[in-house]
PDB file of C-alpha atoms in Angstrom:
ATOM      1  CA  MET A  68      21.006  26.572 -21.002  1.00  0.00           C
ATOM      2  CA  LYS A  69      19.388  23.842 -23.091  1.00  0.00           C
ATOM      3  CA  ARG A  70      19.297  24.464 -26.829  1.00  0.00           C
ATOM      4  CA  MET A  71      15.649  24.255 -27.929  1.00  0.00           C
ATOM      5  CA  LYS A  72      13.878  23.820 -31.263  1.00  0.00           C
ATOM      6  CA  ILE A  73      11.541  26.793 -31.616  1.00  0.00           C
ATOM      7  CA  LEU A  74       8.912  27.603 -34.235  1.00  0.00           C
ATOM      8  CA  VAL A  75       8.201  31.337 -34.518  1.00  0.00           C
ATOM      9  CA  PHE A  76       5.054  32.239 -36.456  1.00  0.00           C
ATOM     10  CA  ASP A  77       4.351  35.933 -36.980  1.00  0.00           C
ATOM     11  CA  ASP A  78       3.149  37.902 -39.987  1.00  0.00           C
ATOM     12  CA  SER A  79       5.211  40.951 -38.982  1.00  0.00           C
ATOM     13  CA  LEU A  80       8.656  41.027 -40.590  1.00  0.00           C
ATOM     14  CA  ILE A  81      10.110  43.118 -37.762  1.00  0.00           C
ATOM     15  CA  HIS A  82       8.891  40.588 -35.164  1.00  0.00           C
ATOM     16  CA  ARG A  83      10.386  37.676 -37.133  1.00  0.00           C
ATOM     17  CA  GLN A  84      13.700  39.512 -37.427  1.00  0.00           C
ATOM     18  CA  SER A  85      13.636  40.337 -33.723  1.00  0.00           C
ATOM     19  CA  ALA A  86      13.057  36.665 -32.863  1.00  0.00           C
ATOM     20  CA  GLU A  87      15.993  35.659 -35.068  1.00  0.00           C
ATOM     21  CA  LEU A  88      18.289  38.234 -33.430  1.00  0.00           C
ATOM     22  CA  THR A  89      17.128  37.427 -29.906  1.00  0.00           C
ATOM     23  CA  LEU A  90      16.864  33.628 -30.065  1.00  0.00           C
ATOM     24  CA  GLY A  91      18.795  32.560 -33.154  1.00  0.00           C
ATOM     25  CA  LYS A  92      22.266  32.145 -31.717  1.00  0.00           C
ATOM     26  CA  ASP A  93      21.156  30.086 -28.713  1.00  0.00           C
ATOM     27  CA  HIS A  94      18.378  27.966 -30.246  1.00  0.00           C
ATOM     28  CA  ASP A  95      17.396  26.152 -33.449  1.00  0.00           C
ATOM     29  CA  LEU A  96      14.780  28.406 -35.045  1.00  0.00           C
ATOM     30  CA  THR A  97      12.222  27.859 -37.738  1.00  0.00           C
ATOM     31  CA  VAL A  98      10.666  31.222 -38.578  1.00  0.00           C
ATOM     32  CA  VAL A  99       7.539  31.506 -40.741  1.00  0.00           C
ATOM     33  CA  GLY A 100       5.285  34.387 -41.697  1.00  0.00           C
ATOM     34  CA  THR A 101       2.064  32.827 -42.953  1.00  0.00           C
ATOM     35  CA  TYR A 102      -0.559  30.437 -41.681  1.00  0.00           C
ATOM     36  CA  ASP A 103       0.183  28.043 -44.560  1.00  0.00           C
ATOM     37  CA  GLU A 104       3.919  27.982 -43.735  1.00  0.00           C
ATOM     38  CA  ALA A 105       3.174  27.315 -40.053  1.00  0.00           C
ATOM     39  CA  GLN A 106       0.764  24.524 -40.938  1.00  0.00           C
ATOM     40  CA  GLU A 107       3.375  22.939 -43.221  1.00  0.00           C
ATOM     41  CA  ALA A 108       6.034  23.168 -40.499  1.00  0.00           C
ATOM     42  CA  LEU A 109       3.726  21.417 -38.020  1.00  0.00           C
ATOM     43  CA  THR A 110       2.325  18.753 -40.374  1.00  0.00           C
ATOM     44  CA  PRO A 111       3.946  15.300 -40.282  1.00  0.00           C
ATOM     45  CA  GLN A 112       5.842  14.533 -43.510  1.00  0.00           C
ATOM     46  CA  THR A 113       6.045  11.055 -45.053  1.00  0.00           C
ATOM     47  CA  ASP A 114       8.894   9.896 -47.283  1.00  0.00           C
ATOM     48  CA  TYR A 115       7.001   7.419 -49.445  1.00  0.00           C
ATOM     49  CA  SER A 116      10.174   5.753 -50.730  1.00  0.00           C
ATOM     50  CA  THR A 117      10.970   4.573 -47.197  1.00  0.00           C
ATOM     51  CA  MET A 118       7.487   4.971 -45.645  1.00  0.00           C
ATOM     52  CA  ILE A 119       9.064   6.885 -42.768  1.00  0.00           C
ATOM     53  CA  THR A 120       6.978   9.678 -41.274  1.00  0.00           C
ATOM     54  CA  THR A 121       8.702  12.504 -39.458  1.00  0.00           C
ATOM     55  CA  HIS A 122       6.798  14.742 -37.070  1.00  0.00           C
ATOM     56  CA  ALA A 123       7.403  18.338 -36.190  1.00  0.00           C
ATOM     57  CA  ASP A 124       9.594  18.185 -33.136  1.00  0.00           C
ATOM     58  CA  PHE A 125       9.437  21.674 -31.632  1.00  0.00           C
ATOM     59  CA  ASP A 126      10.021  22.311 -27.953  1.00  0.00           C
ATOM     60  CA  VAL A 127       8.223  25.660 -28.173  1.00  0.00           C
ATOM     61  CA  VAL A 128       5.866  27.364 -30.625  1.00  0.00           C
ATOM     62  CA  LEU A 129       5.695  31.162 -30.390  1.00  0.00           C
ATOM     63  CA  THR A 130       2.803  32.564 -32.366  1.00  0.00           C
ATOM     64  CA  ASP A 131       1.017  35.789 -33.128  1.00  0.00           C
ATOM     65  CA  LEU A 132      -2.671  35.289 -32.380  1.00  0.00           C
ATOM     66  CA  LEU A 133      -3.870  37.851 -34.945  1.00  0.00           C
ATOM     67  CA  VAL A 134      -2.638  36.656 -38.328  1.00  0.00           C
ATOM     68  CA  PRO A 135      -4.473  36.507 -41.640  1.00  0.00           C
ATOM     69  CA  ALA A 136      -6.214  33.232 -42.447  1.00  0.00           C
ATOM     70  CA  SER A 137      -4.786  30.652 -44.798  1.00  0.00           C
ATOM     71  CA  GLN A 138      -4.784  31.428 -48.529  1.00  0.00           C
ATOM     72  CA  GLN A 139      -6.380  27.994 -49.002  1.00  0.00           C
ATOM     73  CA  GLU A 140      -9.235  28.982 -46.697  1.00  0.00           C
ATOM     74  CA  GLN A 141      -9.690  32.408 -48.280  1.00  0.00           C
ATOM     75  CA  GLY A 142      -9.436  31.282 -51.883  1.00  0.00           C
ATOM     76  CA  GLY A 143      -7.575  33.111 -54.616  1.00  0.00           C
ATOM     77  CA  GLU A 144      -9.368  36.409 -54.128  1.00  0.00           C
ATOM     78  CA  GLY A 145      -9.321  36.378 -50.320  1.00  0.00           C
ATOM     79  CA  LEU A 146     -12.288  37.464 -48.241  1.00  0.00           C
TER      80      LEU A 146
END
């Protein structure tokens, strides 16, 4: 079986833990629980000292479709 790079995005702690237990030993996992963390994981990053940009290189993204919106979008007080 090919080892894959997987991003798991879910706001439920039990679902994140389940993904780690189920997939963690066979694949390279990045597990996040908020919209902002997922966006950061998927956003290209530039090292300005070398001007090299690295892109998120996931083979699979597993996501919960019903997660709270970004804190940046909601503002400090939320909606």
